[in-house]
CSV table of C-alpha atoms in Angstrom, one decimal:
chain,number,residue,atom,x,y,z
A,1,ALA,CA,6.4,50.7,6.6
A,2,GLU,CA,8.8,52.2,9.2
A,3,TRP,CA,11.5,53.3,6.7
A,4,VAL,CA,8.8,55.1,4.6
A,5,VAL,CA,7.7,57.1,7.6
A,6,ARG,CA,11.3,58.2,8.3
A,7,ILE,CA,11.8,59.2,4.7
A,8,ASP,CA,8.5,61.1,4.8
A,9,GLY,CA,9.6,62.8,8.0
A,10,LYS,CA,12.9,64.0,6.4
A,11,ALA,CA,10.9,65.3,3.4
A,12,ARG,CA,8.9,67.6,5.6
A,13,ARG,CA,12.0,69.1,7.2
A,14,ARG,CA,14.0,69.5,3.9
A,15,PRO,CA,11.7,69.6,1.0
A,16,ALA,CA,14.2,70.3,-1.7
A,17,GLY,CA,16.2,67.0,-2.2
A,18,THR,CA,14.2,64.6,-0.2
A,19,ARG,CA,11.5,64.0,-2.7
A,20,LEU,CA,14.1,62.9,-5.2
A,21,HIS,CA,15.5,60.6,-2.5
A,22,VAL,CA,12.1,59.1,-1.8
A,23,ARG,CA,11.4,58.5,-5.5
A,24,LEU,CA,14.8,56.8,-6.0
A,25,VAL,CA,14.2,54.6,-3.0
A,26,LEU,CA,10.8,53.6,-4.3
A,27,LEU,CA,12.1,53.1,-7.8
A,28,PHE,CA,15.0,50.9,-6.7
A,29,GLY,CA,12.6,49.0,-4.4
A,30,LEU,CA,10.1,48.3,-7.2
A,31,VAL,CA,12.5,47.6,-10.0
A,32,PRO,CA,13.9,44.2,-8.6
A,33,LEU,CA,10.5,43.3,-7.2
A,34,THR,CA,8.7,43.4,-10.6
A,35,PRO,CA,10.7,40.7,-12.4
A,36,THR,CA,10.5,38.5,-9.3
A,37,ILE,CA,6.7,38.7,-9.3
A,38,LEU,CA,6.5,38.0,-13.0
A,39,VAL,CA,8.8,35.0,-12.7
A,40,ALA,CA,6.7,33.6,-9.8
A,41,ILE,CA,3.5,34.0,-11.8
A,42,PHE,CA,5.0,32.5,-14.9
A,43,SER,CA,6.3,29.5,-12.9
A,44,TYR,CA,3.0,28.9,-11.3
A,45,LEU,CA,1.1,29.0,-14.6
A,46,LEU,CA,3.7,26.8,-16.3
A,47,PHE,CA,3.5,24.2,-13.5
A,48,SER,CA,-0.3,24.3,-13.2
A,49,PHE,CA,-1.2,24.1,-16.9
A,50,GLY,CA,1.8,22.5,-18.5
A,51,VAL,CA,3.5,20.0,-16.3
A,52,GLN,CA,0.5,19.0,-14.1
A,53,ALA,CA,-1.9,18.6,-17.1
A,54,SER,CA,0.5,16.5,-19.1
A,55,PHE,CA,1.4,14.1,-16.2
A,56,SER,CA,-1.9,13.8,-14.5
A,57,ASP,CA,-3.5,11.6,-17.2
A,58,ARG,CA,-0.3,9.5,-17.5
A,59,VAL,CA,0.0,9.0,-13.7
A,60,ARG,CA,-3.7,8.2,-13.4
A,61,THR,CA,-3.5,5.7,-16.2
A,62,ALA,CA,-0.4,4.1,-14.7
A,63,LEU,CA,-2.0,3.8,-11.2
A,64,SER,CA,-5.2,2.3,-12.5
A,65,GLU,CA,-3.3,-0.2,-14.7
A,66,SER,CA,-1.0,-1.2,-11.8
A,67,LEU,CA,-4.1,-1.7,-9.5
A,68,ALA,CA,-5.7,-3.9,-12.2
A,69,VAL,CA,-2.5,-6.0,-12.4
A,70,ALA,CA,-2.3,-6.3,-8.6
A,71,GLU,CA,-6.0,-7.4,-8.4
A,72,ALA,CA,-5.4,-9.9,-11.2
A,73,TYR,CA,-2.3,-11.3,-9.4
A,74,LEU,CA,-4.3,-11.6,-6.2
A,75,HIS,CA,-7.1,-13.4,-8.0
A,76,GLU,CA,-4.7,-15.8,-9.7
A,77,HIS,CA,-2.9,-16.5,-6.4
A,78,GLN,CA,-6.3,-17.3,-4.8
A,79,ASN,CA,-7.1,-19.7,-7.6
A,80,THR,CA,-3.6,-21.3,-7.2
A,81,ILE,CA,-4.0,-21.7,-3.5
A,82,ARG,CA,-7.5,-23.2,-3.9
A,83,ALA,CA,-6.2,-25.8,-6.4
A,84,ASP,CA,-3.2,-26.6,-4.2
A,85,VAL,CA,-5.4,-27.1,-1.1
A,86,ALA,CA,-7.8,-29.3,-3.0
A,87,SER,CA,-4.9,-31.5,-4.3
A,88,MET,CA,-3.3,-31.7,-0.9
A,89,ALA,CA,-6.7,-32.6,0.8
A,90,ALA,CA,-7.2,-35.3,-1.8
A,91,ASP,CA,-3.7,-36.7,-1.2
A,92,LEU,CA,-4.1,-36.7,2.6
A,93,GLU,CA,-7.5,-38.4,2.3
A,94,ARG,CA,-6.1,-41.0,0.0
A,95,ASP,CA,-3.4,-41.9,2.5
A,96,SER,CA,-5.7,-41.4,5.6
A,97,GLN,CA,-5.8,-45.1,6.4
A,98,PHE,CA,-2.0,-45.3,6.4
A,99,LEU,CA,-1.7,-42.0,8.4
A,100,ILE,CA,-4.2,-43.1,11.0
A,101,MET,CA,-2.2,-46.3,11.7
A,102,GLU,CA,1.1,-44.3,11.9
A,103,PRO,CA,0.3,-40.8,13.4
A,104,SER,CA,4.0,-40.0,13.6
A,105,ARG,CA,4.2,-39.9,9.8
A,106,PHE,CA,1.3,-37.5,9.6
A,107,GLY,CA,3.5,-34.4,10.3
A,108,GLN,CA,6.0,-35.7,7.7
A,109,MET,CA,3.3,-36.2,5.1
A,110,VAL,CA,1.9,-32.7,5.7
A,111,SER,CA,5.4,-31.1,5.4
A,112,ALA,CA,6.1,-33.1,2.2
A,113,GLN,CA,2.8,-32.0,0.7
A,114,ALA,CA,3.5,-28.4,1.6
A,115,ALA,CA,6.9,-28.6,0.1
A,116,LEU,CA,5.6,-30.3,-3.1
A,117,ARG,CA,3.2,-27.4,-3.6
A,118,SER,CA,5.6,-24.6,-2.5
A,119,LEU,CA,3.3,-23.6,0.3
A,120,THR,CA,4.9,-21.4,2.9
A,121,GLU,CA,2.9,-22.8,5.8
A,122,THR,CA,0.4,-25.5,6.3
A,123,VAL,CA,-1.7,-26.4,9.4
A,124,VAL,CA,-4.0,-29.3,10.0
A,125,PHE,CA,-6.3,-28.9,13.0
A,126,ASP,CA,-9.3,-30.6,14.5
A,127,GLY,CA,-12.8,-29.2,15.2
A,128,GLU,CA,-11.7,-27.8,18.6
A,129,GLY,CA,-8.7,-26.0,17.1
A,130,ARG,CA,-6.1,-28.4,18.3
A,131,ILE,CA,-3.2,-28.5,15.9
A,132,LEU,CA,-2.6,-32.0,14.6
A,133,ALA,CA,0.2,-31.2,12.1
A,134,ARG,CA,2.0,-28.2,10.8
A,135,SER,CA,4.8,-27.2,8.5
A,136,GLY,CA,6.6,-24.1,7.4
A,137,LEU,CA,6.4,-20.7,9.2
A,138,THR,CA,3.6,-21.7,11.5
A,139,ALA,CA,6.1,-23.3,13.9
A,140,SER,CA,7.1,-19.9,15.1
A,141,LEU,CA,3.8,-18.0,14.6
A,142,GLU,CA,0.5,-18.3,16.3
A,143,LEU,CA,-2.3,-19.7,14.3
A,144,GLU,CA,-4.6,-16.8,13.2
A,145,PRO,CA,-8.2,-17.3,14.0
A,146,VAL,CA,-10.3,-18.7,11.2
A,147,PRO,CA,-13.4,-16.6,10.5
A,148,GLU,CA,-16.7,-18.4,11.3
A,149,SER,CA,-18.0,-17.9,7.7
A,150,ALA,CA,-14.9,-19.8,6.4
A,151,MET,CA,-15.5,-22.6,8.9
A,152,GLN,CA,-19.2,-22.9,7.7
A,153,GLN,CA,-18.1,-22.8,4.1
A,154,ALA,CA,-15.6,-25.6,4.8
A,155,ASP,CA,-18.2,-27.6,6.7
A,156,ALA,CA,-20.4,-27.4,3.6
A,157,GLY,CA,-17.7,-29.2,1.6
A,158,ASN,CA,-16.3,-26.1,-0.2
A,159,ILE,CA,-12.9,-24.6,-0.1
A,160,ALA,CA,-12.9,-21.3,1.8
A,161,VAL,CA,-10.3,-18.8,0.5
A,162,MET,CA,-9.4,-15.9,2.8
A,163,THR,CA,-7.3,-12.8,2.2
A,164,SER,CA,-5.9,-10.8,5.0
A,165,ASP,CA,-7.0,-7.2,5.6
A,166,ASN,CA,-3.9,-5.8,4.0
A,167,ASP,CA,-3.8,-8.5,1.2
A,168,ASP,CA,-0.4,-9.8,2.2
A,169,ARG,CA,-1.6,-13.4,2.9
A,170,VAL,CA,-3.9,-15.7,1.1
A,171,ARG,CA,-5.2,-18.6,3.2
A,172,ALA,CA,-7.5,-21.5,2.3
A,173,LEU,CA,-9.5,-23.9,4.5
A,174,VAL,CA,-10.9,-27.3,3.5
A,175,LYS,CA,-12.5,-30.0,5.6
A,176,LEU,CA,-10.8,-33.4,5.5
């Protein structure tokens, strides 16, 4: 706005050639600006209606299908853990008389059962929460608290399957 005022001031002092000078400055200012504005508008319209419209349905479909696959995998993993825990509990109960007579073998039996079923960690604890045997990663990690609802479900004779808040761990609890 300042350069227009200066040019306008010159035009009042010398009216003969200054008007042509002002017109040329405005013309040379608008000529490069016009294609730039047209290209910007065209680019925006192309992106908004062309690219965005064609990819939005594909991306939405891919995301919904990948979510369905992830949920199916989580459900399958929960079923696998449920079956593994049931089998492990049956094996431990079958050998309970032997394990009661030799408590030192109890930890070895739990580790062998976990390895047989490819479980990353296994913990056997009593009603007060004292750990009786463990295997896998639990040796270095603290035992996460078991929800009360899962304890009630296990006390009722069911297998309680728990998933962590961020779905990165599936745990199961069964009463022996």
